[in-house]
mmCIF file with all atom_site columns, C-alpha atoms in Angstrom:
data_model
loop_
_atom_site.group_PDB
_atom_site.id
_atom_site.type_symbol
_atom_site.label_atom_id
_atom_site.label_alt_id
_atom_site.label_comp_id
_atom_site.label_asym_id
_atom_site.label_entity_id
_atom_site.label_seq_id
_atom_site.pdbx_PDB_ins_code
_atom_site.Cartn_x
_atom_site.Cartn_y
_atom_site.Cartn_z
_atom_site.occupancy
_atom_site.B_iso_or_equiv
_atom_site.pdbx_formal_charge
_atom_site.auth_seq_id
_atom_site.auth_comp_id
_atom_site.auth_asym_id
_atom_site.auth_atom_id
_atom_site.pdbx_PDB_model_num
ATOM 1   C CA . PHE A 1 1   ? -85.211  -0.341  -115.601 1.00 0.00 ? 687 PHE A CA 1
ATOM 2   C CA . GLN A 1 2   ? -83.687  -1.375  -112.373 1.00 0.00 ? 688 GLN A CA 1
ATOM 3   C CA . LYS A 1 3   ? -80.495  0.400   -113.068 1.00 0.00 ? 689 LYS A CA 1
ATOM 4   C CA . LYS A 1 4   ? -82.095  3.530   -114.173 1.00 0.00 ? 690 LYS A CA 1
ATOM 5   C CA . TYR A 1 5   ? -84.026  3.954   -110.977 1.00 0.00 ? 691 TYR A CA 1
ATOM 6   C CA . ASN A 1 6   ? -81.827  2.167   -108.525 1.00 0.00 ? 692 ASN A CA 1
ATOM 7   C CA . LEU A 1 7   ? -84.483  -0.262  -107.852 1.00 0.00 ? 693 LEU A CA 1
ATOM 8   C CA . GLN A 1 8   ? -84.680  -4.154  -107.575 1.00 0.00 ? 694 GLN A CA 1
ATOM 9   C CA . ILE A 1 9   ? -87.723  -6.117  -108.356 1.00 0.00 ? 695 ILE A CA 1
ATOM 10  C CA . ALA A 1 10  ? -88.519  -9.677  -107.467 1.00 0.00 ? 696 ALA A CA 1
ATOM 11  C CA . HIS A 1 11  ? -91.962  -11.358 -108.304 1.00 0.00 ? 697 HIS A CA 1
ATOM 12  C CA . PHE A 1 12  ? -93.827  -14.548 -108.116 1.00 0.00 ? 698 PHE A CA 1
ATOM 13  C CA . PHE A 1 13  ? -97.087  -15.564 -109.992 1.00 0.00 ? 699 PHE A CA 1
ATOM 14  C CA . ALA A 1 14  ? -99.056  -18.895 -109.520 1.00 0.00 ? 700 ALA A CA 1
ATOM 15  C CA . PRO A 1 15  ? -102.421 -19.003 -111.436 1.00 0.00 ? 701 PRO A CA 1
ATOM 16  C CA . SER A 1 16  ? -105.037 -21.453 -109.908 1.00 0.00 ? 702 SER A CA 1
ATOM 17  C CA . SER A 1 17  ? -105.675 -22.750 -113.297 1.00 0.00 ? 703 SER A CA 1
ATOM 18  C CA . LYS A 1 18  ? -104.071 -22.561 -116.733 1.00 0.00 ? 704 LYS A CA 1
ATOM 19  C CA . LEU A 1 19  ? -105.496 -18.887 -117.248 1.00 0.00 ? 705 LEU A CA 1
ATOM 20  C CA . GLY A 1 20  ? -105.189 -16.279 -114.567 1.00 0.00 ? 706 GLY A CA 1
ATOM 21  C CA . GLY A 1 21  ? -106.773 -12.949 -113.559 1.00 0.00 ? 707 GLY A CA 1
ATOM 22  C CA . ASP A 1 22  ? -103.916 -11.290 -111.988 1.00 0.00 ? 708 ASP A CA 1
ATOM 23  C CA . PHE A 1 23  ? -101.223 -9.094  -113.689 1.00 0.00 ? 709 PHE A CA 1
ATOM 24  C CA . TRP A 1 24  ? -98.801  -6.504  -112.849 1.00 0.00 ? 710 TRP A CA 1
ATOM 25  C CA . GLN A 1 25  ? -96.619  -3.937  -114.416 1.00 0.00 ? 711 GLN A CA 1
ATOM 26  C CA . LEU A 1 26  ? -93.879  -1.443  -114.046 1.00 0.00 ? 712 LEU A CA 1
ATOM 27  C CA . PHE A 1 27  ? -93.367  1.598   -116.277 1.00 0.00 ? 713 PHE A CA 1
ATOM 28  C CA . MET A 1 28  ? -91.282  4.850   -116.590 1.00 0.00 ? 714 MET A CA 1
ATOM 29  C CA . ILE A 1 29  ? -92.932  8.090   -116.103 1.00 0.00 ? 715 ILE A CA 1
ATOM 30  C CA . ASN A 1 30  ? -90.037  10.407  -116.468 1.00 0.00 ? 716 ASN A CA 1
ATOM 31  C CA . ALA A 1 31  ? -86.272  10.372  -115.348 1.00 0.00 ? 717 ALA A CA 1
ATOM 32  C CA . THR A 1 32  ? -87.105  10.457  -111.611 1.00 0.00 ? 718 THR A CA 1
ATOM 33  C CA . LYS A 1 33  ? -90.464  8.650   -111.372 1.00 0.00 ? 719 LYS A CA 1
ATOM 34  C CA . ALA A 1 34  ? -91.551  5.143   -112.089 1.00 0.00 ? 720 ALA A CA 1
ATOM 35  C CA . ALA A 1 35  ? -94.917  3.496   -111.646 1.00 0.00 ? 721 ALA A CA 1
ATOM 36  C CA . VAL A 1 36  ? -95.843  0.038   -110.376 1.00 0.00 ? 722 VAL A CA 1
ATOM 37  C CA . TYR A 1 37  ? -99.325  -1.582  -110.290 1.00 0.00 ? 723 TYR A CA 1
ATOM 38  C CA . LEU A 1 38  ? -101.112 -4.796  -109.347 1.00 0.00 ? 724 LEU A CA 1
ATOM 39  C CA . CYS A 1 39  ? -104.347 -5.957  -110.701 1.00 0.00 ? 725 CYS A CA 1
ATOM 40  C CA . ASP A 1 40  ? -106.672 -8.779  -109.616 1.00 0.00 ? 726 ASP A CA 1
ATOM 41  C CA . PHE A 1 41  ? -109.737 -9.404  -111.444 1.00 0.00 ? 727 PHE A CA 1
ATOM 42  C CA . SER A 1 42  ? -112.662 -11.242 -109.581 1.00 0.00 ? 728 SER A CA 1
ATOM 43  C CA . GLY A 1 43  ? -112.714 -15.024 -110.369 1.00 0.00 ? 729 GLY A CA 1
ATOM 44  C CA . HIS A 1 44  ? -110.161 -16.903 -112.404 1.00 0.00 ? 730 HIS A CA 1
ATOM 45  C CA . GLY A 1 45  ? -110.132 -18.966 -115.542 1.00 0.00 ? 731 GLY A CA 1
ATOM 46  C CA . VAL A 1 46  ? -111.240 -17.735 -119.015 1.00 0.00 ? 732 VAL A CA 1
ATOM 47  C CA . ALA A 1 47  ? -113.379 -14.740 -117.963 1.00 0.00 ? 733 ALA A CA 1
ATOM 48  C CA . ALA A 1 48  ? -110.728 -13.325 -115.628 1.00 0.00 ? 734 ALA A CA 1
ATOM 49  C CA . ALA A 1 49  ? -108.077 -13.871 -118.196 1.00 0.00 ? 735 ALA A CA 1
ATOM 50  C CA . LEU A 1 50  ? -110.040 -12.033 -120.955 1.00 0.00 ? 736 LEU A CA 1
ATOM 51  C CA . ASN A 1 51  ? -110.740 -9.184  -118.669 1.00 0.00 ? 737 ASN A CA 1
ATOM 52  C CA . THR A 1 52  ? -107.012 -8.818  -117.972 1.00 0.00 ? 738 THR A CA 1
ATOM 53  C CA . VAL A 1 53  ? -106.437 -8.525  -121.732 1.00 0.00 ? 739 VAL A CA 1
ATOM 54  C CA . ARG A 1 54  ? -109.094 -5.931  -121.944 1.00 0.00 ? 740 ARG A CA 1
ATOM 55  C CA . LEU A 1 55  ? -107.846 -3.845  -119.178 1.00 0.00 ? 741 LEU A CA 1
ATOM 56  C CA . HIS A 1 56  ? -104.104 -4.119  -120.140 1.00 0.00 ? 742 HIS A CA 1
ATOM 57  C CA . THR A 1 57  ? -105.332 -2.745  -123.637 1.00 0.00 ? 743 THR A CA 1
ATOM 58  C CA . LEU A 1 58  ? -106.967 0.164   -121.977 1.00 0.00 ? 744 LEU A CA 1
ATOM 59  C CA . ILE A 1 59  ? -103.936 0.983   -119.865 1.00 0.00 ? 745 ILE A CA 1
ATOM 60  C CA . THR A 1 60  ? -101.661 0.733   -123.081 1.00 0.00 ? 746 THR A CA 1
ATOM 61  C CA . GLN A 1 61  ? -104.064 3.102   -124.981 1.00 0.00 ? 747 GLN A CA 1
ATOM 62  C CA . MET A 1 62  ? -103.740 5.640   -122.274 1.00 0.00 ? 748 MET A CA 1
ATOM 63  C CA . ASN A 1 63  ? -100.132 6.063   -123.194 1.00 0.00 ? 749 ASN A CA 1
ATOM 64  C CA . LYS A 1 64  ? -98.992  5.901   -119.489 1.00 0.00 ? 750 LYS A CA 1
ATOM 65  C CA . GLY A 1 65  ? -100.345 9.515   -119.070 1.00 0.00 ? 751 GLY A CA 1
ATOM 66  C CA . ILE A 1 66  ? -101.753 8.402   -115.544 1.00 0.00 ? 752 ILE A CA 1
ATOM 67  C CA . GLY A 1 67  ? -101.272 11.760  -113.553 1.00 0.00 ? 753 GLY A CA 1
ATOM 68  C CA . GLY A 1 68  ? -101.251 10.777  -109.952 1.00 0.00 ? 754 GLY A CA 1
ATOM 69  C CA . PRO A 1 69  ? -102.342 7.197   -108.818 1.00 0.00 ? 755 PRO A CA 1
ATOM 70  C CA . ALA A 1 70  ? -105.802 8.447   -107.732 1.00 0.00 ? 756 ALA A CA 1
ATOM 71  C CA . ALA A 1 71  ? -106.515 10.094  -111.006 1.00 0.00 ? 757 ALA A CA 1
ATOM 72  C CA . PHE A 1 72  ? -105.276 6.841   -112.808 1.00 0.00 ? 758 PHE A CA 1
ATOM 73  C CA . LEU A 1 73  ? -107.587 4.780   -110.855 1.00 0.00 ? 759 LEU A CA 1
ATOM 74  C CA . GLN A 1 74  ? -110.536 7.123   -111.730 1.00 0.00 ? 760 GLN A CA 1
ATOM 75  C CA . LYS A 1 75  ? -109.599 6.967   -115.456 1.00 0.00 ? 761 LYS A CA 1
ATOM 76  C CA . LEU A 1 76  ? -109.546 3.063   -115.338 1.00 0.00 ? 762 LEU A CA 1
ATOM 77  C CA . ASN A 1 77  ? -112.836 2.945   -113.579 1.00 0.00 ? 763 ASN A CA 1
ATOM 78  C CA . ASP A 1 78  ? -114.508 5.219   -116.021 1.00 0.00 ? 764 ASP A CA 1
ATOM 79  C CA . GLN A 1 79  ? -113.446 2.862   -118.683 1.00 0.00 ? 765 GLN A CA 1
ATOM 80  C CA . LEU A 1 80  ? -114.529 -0.313  -117.083 1.00 0.00 ? 766 LEU A CA 1
ATOM 81  C CA . TYR A 1 81  ? -117.804 0.785   -115.492 1.00 0.00 ? 767 TYR A CA 1
ATOM 82  C CA . GLY A 1 82  ? -120.580 -0.323  -117.819 1.00 0.00 ? 768 GLY A CA 1
ATOM 83  C CA . LEU A 1 83  ? -118.160 -2.474  -119.773 1.00 0.00 ? 769 LEU A CA 1
ATOM 84  C CA . LEU A 1 84  ? -117.747 -5.236  -117.412 1.00 0.00 ? 770 LEU A CA 1
ATOM 85  C CA . PRO A 1 85  ? -120.707 -7.718  -116.738 1.00 0.00 ? 771 PRO A CA 1
ATOM 86  C CA . ARG A 1 86  ? -122.432 -7.303  -113.378 1.00 0.00 ? 772 ARG A CA 1
ATOM 87  C CA . GLY A 1 87  ? -120.657 -9.198  -110.624 1.00 0.00 ? 773 GLY A CA 1
ATOM 88  C CA . GLN A 1 88  ? -117.242 -8.784  -112.358 1.00 0.00 ? 774 GLN A CA 1
ATOM 89  C CA . PHE A 1 89  ? -114.694 -6.196  -110.986 1.00 0.00 ? 775 PHE A CA 1
ATOM 90  C CA . ALA A 1 90  ? -110.957 -5.628  -110.532 1.00 0.00 ? 776 ALA A CA 1
ATOM 91  C CA . THR A 1 91  ? -108.921 -4.651  -107.379 1.00 0.00 ? 777 THR A CA 1
ATOM 92  C CA . PHE A 1 92  ? -106.063 -2.470  -108.088 1.00 0.00 ? 778 PHE A CA 1
ATOM 93  C CA . PHE A 1 93  ? -103.116 -0.996  -106.298 1.00 0.00 ? 779 PHE A CA 1
ATOM 94  C CA . CYS A 1 94  ? -100.942 1.577   -108.020 1.00 0.00 ? 780 CYS A CA 1
ATOM 95  C CA . ALA A 1 95  ? -97.897  3.451   -106.621 1.00 0.00 ? 781 ALA A CA 1
ATOM 96  C CA . VAL A 1 96  ? -95.576  6.130   -108.086 1.00 0.00 ? 782 VAL A CA 1
ATOM 97  C CA . ILE A 1 97  ? -92.126  5.879   -106.814 1.00 0.00 ? 783 ILE A CA 1
ATOM 98  C CA . ASP A 1 98  ? -90.019  9.282   -106.957 1.00 0.00 ? 784 ASP A CA 1
ATOM 99  C CA . VAL A 1 99  ? -86.319  8.233   -106.592 1.00 0.00 ? 785 VAL A CA 1
ATOM 100 C CA . GLU A 1 100 ? -85.315  11.949  -106.337 1.00 0.00 ? 786 GLU A CA 1
ATOM 101 C CA . LYS A 1 101 ? -87.764  13.111  -103.584 1.00 0.00 ? 787 LYS A CA 1
ATOM 102 C CA . LYS A 1 102 ? -87.527  9.526   -102.033 1.00 0.00 ? 788 LYS A CA 1
ATOM 103 C CA . THR A 1 103 ? -91.280  9.218   -101.781 1.00 0.00 ? 789 THR A CA 1
ATOM 104 C CA . LEU A 1 104 ? -93.951  6.597   -102.541 1.00 0.00 ? 790 LEU A CA 1
ATOM 105 C CA . THR A 1 105 ? -97.508  7.922   -103.585 1.00 0.00 ? 791 THR A CA 1
ATOM 106 C CA . TYR A 1 106 ? -100.078 5.419   -103.846 1.00 0.00 ? 792 TYR A CA 1
ATOM 107 C CA . SER A 1 107 ? -103.912 4.687   -104.135 1.00 0.00 ? 793 SER A CA 1
ATOM 108 C CA . GLY A 1 108 ? -105.902 1.589   -104.119 1.00 0.00 ? 794 GLY A CA 1
ATOM 109 C CA . ALA A 1 109 ? -109.311 0.154   -105.429 1.00 0.00 ? 795 ALA A CA 1
ATOM 110 C CA . GLY A 1 110 ? -110.280 -2.453  -102.919 1.00 0.00 ? 796 GLY A CA 1
ATOM 111 C CA . ALA A 1 111 ? -106.688 -4.282  -103.190 1.00 0.00 ? 797 ALA A CA 1
ATOM 112 C CA . PRO A 1 112 ? -105.129 -5.770  -99.996  1.00 0.00 ? 798 PRO A CA 1
ATOM 113 C CA . ALA A 1 113 ? -102.853 -3.215  -98.237  1.00 0.00 ? 799 ALA A CA 1
ATOM 114 C CA . PRO A 1 114 ? -99.286  -3.732  -99.354  1.00 0.00 ? 800 PRO A CA 1
ATOM 115 C CA . PHE A 1 115 ? -96.688  -3.967  -96.739  1.00 0.00 ? 801 PHE A CA 1
ATOM 116 C CA . LEU A 1 116 ? -93.847  -1.227  -96.521  1.00 0.00 ? 802 LEU A CA 1
ATOM 117 C CA . CYS A 1 117 ? -90.803  -2.302  -94.625  1.00 0.00 ? 803 CYS A CA 1
ATOM 118 C CA . SER A 1 118 ? -88.635  0.690   -93.536  1.00 0.00 ? 804 SER A CA 1
ATOM 119 C CA . ASN A 1 119 ? -85.959  0.676   -90.957  1.00 0.00 ? 805 ASN A CA 1
ATOM 120 C CA . GLY A 1 120 ? -87.005  -2.729  -89.784  1.00 0.00 ? 806 GLY A CA 1
ATOM 121 C CA . LYS A 1 121 ? -90.664  -1.465  -89.190  1.00 0.00 ? 807 LYS A CA 1
ATOM 122 C CA . ILE A 1 122 ? -93.692  -2.961  -91.134  1.00 0.00 ? 808 ILE A CA 1
ATOM 123 C CA . ASP A 1 123 ? -96.589  -0.815  -92.153  1.00 0.00 ? 809 ASP A CA 1
ATOM 124 C CA . ALA A 1 124 ? -99.587  -1.706  -94.103  1.00 0.00 ? 810 ALA A CA 1
ATOM 125 C CA . LEU A 1 125 ? -100.426 0.830   -96.741  1.00 0.00 ? 811 LEU A CA 1
ATOM 126 C CA . LYS A 1 126 ? -104.229 0.900   -96.339  1.00 0.00 ? 812 LYS A CA 1
ATOM 127 C CA . THR A 1 127 ? -106.528 2.532   -98.969  1.00 0.00 ? 813 THR A CA 1
ATOM 128 C CA . LYS A 1 128 ? -110.318 3.132   -98.976  1.00 0.00 ? 814 LYS A CA 1
ATOM 129 C CA . GLY A 1 129 ? -111.238 2.953   -102.730 1.00 0.00 ? 815 GLY A CA 1
ATOM 130 C CA . MET A 1 130 ? -113.915 0.708   -104.323 1.00 0.00 ? 816 MET A CA 1
ATOM 131 C CA . PRO A 1 131 ? -112.856 -2.103  -106.630 1.00 0.00 ? 817 PRO A CA 1
ATOM 132 C CA . LEU A 1 132 ? -112.914 -0.937  -110.328 1.00 0.00 ? 818 LEU A CA 1
ATOM 133 C CA . GLY A 1 133 ? -115.951 -1.327  -112.419 1.00 0.00 ? 819 GLY A CA 1
ATOM 134 C CA . ILE A 1 134 ? -118.538 -1.552  -109.561 1.00 0.00 ? 820 ILE A CA 1
ATOM 135 C CA . ILE A 1 135 ? -119.910 2.133   -109.346 1.00 0.00 ? 821 ILE A CA 1
ATOM 136 C CA . ALA A 1 136 ? -119.772 5.272   -111.692 1.00 0.00 ? 822 ALA A CA 1
ATOM 137 C CA . ARG A 1 137 ? -117.867 7.856   -109.635 1.00 0.00 ? 823 ARG A CA 1
ATOM 138 C CA . PRO A 1 138 ? -115.947 6.173   -106.742 1.00 0.00 ? 824 PRO A CA 1
ATOM 139 C CA . VAL A 1 139 ? -113.568 8.255   -104.579 1.00 0.00 ? 825 VAL A CA 1
ATOM 140 C CA . TYR A 1 140 ? -109.981 7.186   -104.405 1.00 0.00 ? 826 TYR A CA 1
ATOM 141 C CA . ASP A 1 141 ? -107.653 8.577   -101.749 1.00 0.00 ? 827 ASP A CA 1
ATOM 142 C CA . GLU A 1 142 ? -104.004 9.288   -102.538 1.00 0.00 ? 828 GLU A CA 1
ATOM 143 C CA . VAL A 1 143 ? -101.261 9.042   -99.864  1.00 0.00 ? 829 VAL A CA 1
ATOM 144 C CA . THR A 1 144 ? -97.596  9.929   -99.992  1.00 0.00 ? 830 THR A CA 1
ATOM 145 C CA . VAL A 1 145 ? -95.049  8.442   -97.530  1.00 0.00 ? 831 VAL A CA 1
ATOM 146 C CA . PRO A 1 146 ? -91.290  8.267   -97.489  1.00 0.00 ? 832 PRO A CA 1
ATOM 147 C CA . PHE A 1 147 ? -89.718  5.596   -99.539  1.00 0.00 ? 833 PHE A CA 1
ATOM 148 C CA . VAL A 1 148 ? -85.809  5.775   -98.933  1.00 0.00 ? 834 VAL A CA 1
ATOM 149 C CA . PRO A 1 149 ? -82.852  3.451   -99.931  1.00 0.00 ? 835 PRO A CA 1
ATOM 150 C CA . GLY A 1 150 ? -83.082  0.080   -98.064  1.00 0.00 ? 836 GLY A CA 1
ATOM 151 C CA . ASP A 1 151 ? -87.047  0.144   -98.099  1.00 0.00 ? 837 ASP A CA 1
ATOM 152 C CA . ASN A 1 152 ? -88.828  -2.845  -99.473  1.00 0.00 ? 838 ASN A CA 1
ATOM 153 C CA . LEU A 1 153 ? -92.570  -2.649  -100.823 1.00 0.00 ? 839 LEU A CA 1
ATOM 154 C CA . LEU A 1 154 ? -94.490  -5.955  -101.026 1.00 0.00 ? 840 LEU A CA 1
ATOM 155 C CA . MET A 1 155 ? -97.644  -5.983  -103.209 1.00 0.00 ? 841 MET A CA 1
ATOM 156 C CA . PHE A 1 156 ? -99.892  -9.055  -103.319 1.00 0.00 ? 842 PHE A CA 1
ATOM 157 C CA . SER A 1 157 ? -103.107 -10.500 -104.455 1.00 0.00 ? 843 SER A CA 1
ATOM 158 C CA . ASP A 1 158 ? -105.799 -11.570 -101.883 1.00 0.00 ? 844 ASP A CA 1
ATOM 159 C CA . ALA A 1 159 ? -104.896 -15.275 -102.337 1.00 0.00 ? 845 ALA A CA 1
ATOM 160 C CA . PHE A 1 160 ? -102.370 -14.902 -99.585  1.00 0.00 ? 846 PHE A CA 1
ATOM 161 C CA . THR A 1 161 ? -104.937 -13.631 -97.044  1.00 0.00 ? 847 THR A CA 1
ATOM 162 C CA . GLU A 1 162 ? -108.043 -15.599 -98.309  1.00 0.00 ? 848 GLU A CA 1
ATOM 163 C CA . SER A 1 163 ? -106.947 -18.911 -99.330  1.00 0.00 ? 849 SER A CA 1
ATOM 164 C CA . PRO A 1 164 ? -107.902 -21.771 -96.696  1.00 0.00 ? 850 PRO A CA 1
ATOM 165 C CA . ASN A 1 165 ? -105.671 -24.564 -95.685  1.00 0.00 ? 851 ASN A CA 1
ATOM 166 C CA . VAL A 1 166 ? -106.764 -28.117 -95.250  1.00 0.00 ? 852 VAL A CA 1
ATOM 167 C CA . GLU A 1 167 ? -108.395 -27.051 -91.840  1.00 0.00 ? 853 GLU A CA 1
ATOM 168 C CA . GLY A 1 168 ? -110.298 -24.376 -93.473  1.00 0.00 ? 854 GLY A CA 1
ATOM 169 C CA . GLU A 1 169 ? -108.156 -21.660 -91.877  1.00 0.00 ? 855 GLU A CA 1
ATOM 170 C CA . ARG A 1 170 ? -107.146 -18.468 -93.463  1.00 0.00 ? 856 ARG A CA 1
ATOM 171 C CA . LEU A 1 171 ? -104.241 -16.276 -92.696  1.00 0.00 ? 857 LEU A CA 1
ATOM 172 C CA . GLY A 1 172 ? -106.245 -12.970 -92.873  1.00 0.00 ? 858 GLY A CA 1
ATOM 173 C CA . ASP A 1 173 ? -104.402 -9.698  -93.170  1.00 0.00 ? 859 ASP A CA 1
ATOM 174 C CA . ASP A 1 174 ? -102.741 -9.831  -89.814  1.00 0.00 ? 860 ASP A CA 1
ATOM 175 C CA . GLY A 1 175 ? -101.761 -13.544 -90.275  1.00 0.00 ? 861 GLY A CA 1
ATOM 176 C CA . PHE A 1 176 ? -100.039 -12.966 -93.532  1.00 0.00 ? 862 PHE A CA 1
ATOM 177 C CA . GLU A 1 177 ? -98.427  -9.719  -92.212  1.00 0.00 ? 863 GLU A CA 1
ATOM 178 C CA . LYS A 1 178 ? -96.982  -11.785 -89.429  1.00 0.00 ? 864 LYS A CA 1
ATOM 179 C CA . MET A 1 179 ? -95.644  -14.381 -91.921  1.00 0.00 ? 865 MET A CA 1
ATOM 180 C CA . ALA A 1 180 ? -94.094  -12.053 -94.258  1.00 0.00 ? 866 ALA A CA 1
ATOM 181 C CA . ALA A 1 181 ? -92.627  -9.700  -91.534  1.00 0.00 ? 867 ALA A CA 1
ATOM 182 C CA . VAL A 1 182 ? -89.246  -11.349 -90.891  1.00 0.00 ? 868 VAL A CA 1
ATOM 183 C CA . PRO A 1 183 ? -88.188  -12.067 -94.562  1.00 0.00 ? 869 PRO A CA 1
ATOM 184 C CA . LEU A 1 184 ? -89.627  -8.643  -95.764  1.00 0.00 ? 870 LEU A CA 1
ATOM 185 C CA . CYS A 1 185 ? -86.995  -6.660  -94.017  1.00 0.00 ? 871 CYS A CA 1
ATOM 186 C CA . GLY A 1 186 ? -84.065  -8.502  -95.710  1.00 0.00 ? 872 GLY A CA 1
ATOM 187 C CA . ASP A 1 187 ? -81.850  -7.043  -98.278  1.00 0.00 ? 873 ASP A CA 1
ATOM 188 C CA . ASN A 1 188 ? -82.151  -9.717  -101.197 1.00 0.00 ? 874 ASN A CA 1
ATOM 189 C CA . PRO A 1 189 ? -85.433  -9.395  -103.036 1.00 0.00 ? 875 PRO A CA 1
ATOM 190 C CA . ASP A 1 190 ? -85.295  -12.800 -104.648 1.00 0.00 ? 876 ASP A CA 1
ATOM 191 C CA . GLN A 1 191 ? -84.632  -14.434 -101.206 1.00 0.00 ? 877 GLN A CA 1
ATOM 192 C CA . ILE A 1 192 ? -87.371  -12.493 -99.600  1.00 0.00 ? 878 ILE A CA 1
ATOM 193 C CA . VAL A 1 193 ? -90.053  -13.520 -102.287 1.00 0.00 ? 879 VAL A CA 1
ATOM 194 C CA . ALA A 1 194 ? -88.697  -17.225 -102.223 1.00 0.00 ? 880 ALA A CA 1
ATOM 195 C CA . GLN A 1 195 ? -89.114  -17.344 -98.379  1.00 0.00 ? 881 GLN A CA 1
ATOM 196 C CA . ILE A 1 196 ? -92.447  -15.739 -98.244  1.00 0.00 ? 882 ILE A CA 1
ATOM 197 C CA . MET A 1 197 ? -93.733  -18.213 -100.923 1.00 0.00 ? 883 MET A CA 1
ATOM 198 C CA . ALA A 1 198 ? -92.172  -21.278 -99.219  1.00 0.00 ? 884 ALA A CA 1
ATOM 199 C CA . ASP A 1 199 ? -93.921  -20.154 -95.881  1.00 0.00 ? 885 ASP A CA 1
ATOM 200 C CA . PHE A 1 200 ? -97.226  -19.594 -97.702  1.00 0.00 ? 886 PHE A CA 1
ATOM 201 C CA . PHE A 1 201 ? -97.218  -22.875 -99.567  1.00 0.00 ? 887 PHE A CA 1
ATOM 202 C CA . GLU A 1 202 ? -96.382  -24.632 -96.265  1.00 0.00 ? 888 GLU A CA 1
ATOM 203 C CA . PHE A 1 203 ? -99.743  -23.122 -94.986  1.00 0.00 ? 889 PHE A CA 1
ATOM 204 C CA . VAL A 1 204 ? -101.612 -23.619 -98.199  1.00 0.00 ? 890 VAL A CA 1
ATOM 205 C CA . PRO A 1 205 ? -100.176 -26.505 -100.265 1.00 0.00 ? 891 PRO A CA 1
ATOM 206 C CA . PRO A 1 206 ? -100.050 -25.695 -104.013 1.00 0.00 ? 892 PRO A CA 1
ATOM 207 C CA . PRO A 1 207 ? -101.735 -25.213 -106.359 1.00 0.00 ? 893 PRO A CA 1
ATOM 208 C CA . PRO A 1 208 ? -103.524 -22.198 -104.670 1.00 0.00 ? 894 PRO A CA 1
ATOM 209 C CA . PRO A 1 209 ? -107.392 -22.091 -104.939 1.00 0.00 ? 895 PRO A CA 1
ATOM 210 C CA . ASP A 1 210 ? -107.096 -18.434 -106.251 1.00 0.00 ? 896 ASP A CA 1
ATOM 211 C CA . ASP A 1 211 ? -104.251 -16.700 -108.386 1.00 0.00 ? 897 ASP A CA 1
ATOM 212 C CA . ALA A 1 212 ? -101.341 -15.943 -106.261 1.00 0.00 ? 898 ALA A CA 1
ATOM 213 C CA . THR A 1 213 ? -99.230  -12.794 -107.215 1.00 0.00 ? 899 THR A CA 1
ATOM 214 C CA . ALA A 1 214 ? -96.435  -11.034 -105.237 1.00 0.00 ? 900 ALA A CA 1
ATOM 215 C CA . VAL A 1 215 ? -94.363  -8.261  -106.490 1.00 0.00 ? 901 VAL A CA 1
ATOM 216 C CA . LEU A 1 216 ? -91.500  -6.824  -104.288 1.00 0.00 ? 902 LEU A CA 1
ATOM 217 C CA . VAL A 1 217 ? -89.645  -3.564  -105.066 1.00 0.00 ? 903 VAL A CA 1
ATOM 218 C CA . ARG A 1 218 ? -86.707  -2.494  -103.247 1.00 0.00 ? 904 ARG A CA 1
ATOM 219 C CA . PHE A 1 219 ? -84.941  0.813   -103.138 1.00 0.00 ? 905 PHE A CA 1
ATOM 220 C CA . ASN A 1 220 ? -81.311  0.064   -103.326 1.00 0.00 ? 906 ASN A CA 1
ATOM 221 C CA . LYS A 1 221 ? -78.839  1.730   -100.698 1.00 0.00 ? 907 LYS A CA 1
#
C-alpha cells in the first residue's frame, strides 16, 4: 500500500480497557486514490467494541464504493440511524488522498479536526457534520485542500483533547495542537507518533481514561 501510493503510515492505539471503541482503516479506491478513516464510538468497553464490529461489517458490505467522503458519511449514517440504541453514536473522519492531483478531500462527523502540516505550517481541518447515528438526514460538508509531497496528516480520537491529567486539566484542541506542532512537521512518521505519544502520556499518565488512537499519513517526497 505504501509503495503503491508513495505514502508512509504510522499509528498508535491504546484502549482504555481490554476492549475498545476506536478503529481506523486504509483502503484503495483506484490507481491514484486511497481513502483513510478514523472512527470513535461513544463510550468504551464491550458496548463500544460491539458497535465497532457492527460498523466495520457495514463498511465491508459497501464494497468500498464510498463515492466522496461526504457521501460515504451519509451512507454510514443511513445505516446506523435507528440501529444504534439512543445515546450511542460514532464520530468519524474520512479523507480521500489523490496522489496524482496532490489533493486531500475530507469530511467529518463530529470528529476532532485533524492536523495537516504543510511547509512547516499547521492547519486544523475543521468540519461541521453531526456524529453518525443521531439524526436521520445530517448534512456533511466536503473540503479539498492541497496535499503535496512532504505533507503530514495526523488524525486522532478525542482522548487527546478531552482526557484530564491528575489536576483535572485538559489539553483541549489548542493545547493538543501546540503539543503536536513541533514533532508533526518532522520527516519520520514513526518518530513523530512516538514523540507525540510520549508528550501526551507525560501530561496524562497511561492508561488513558478513553481509547486513544492516532494515525499519521505522510506523502513522501
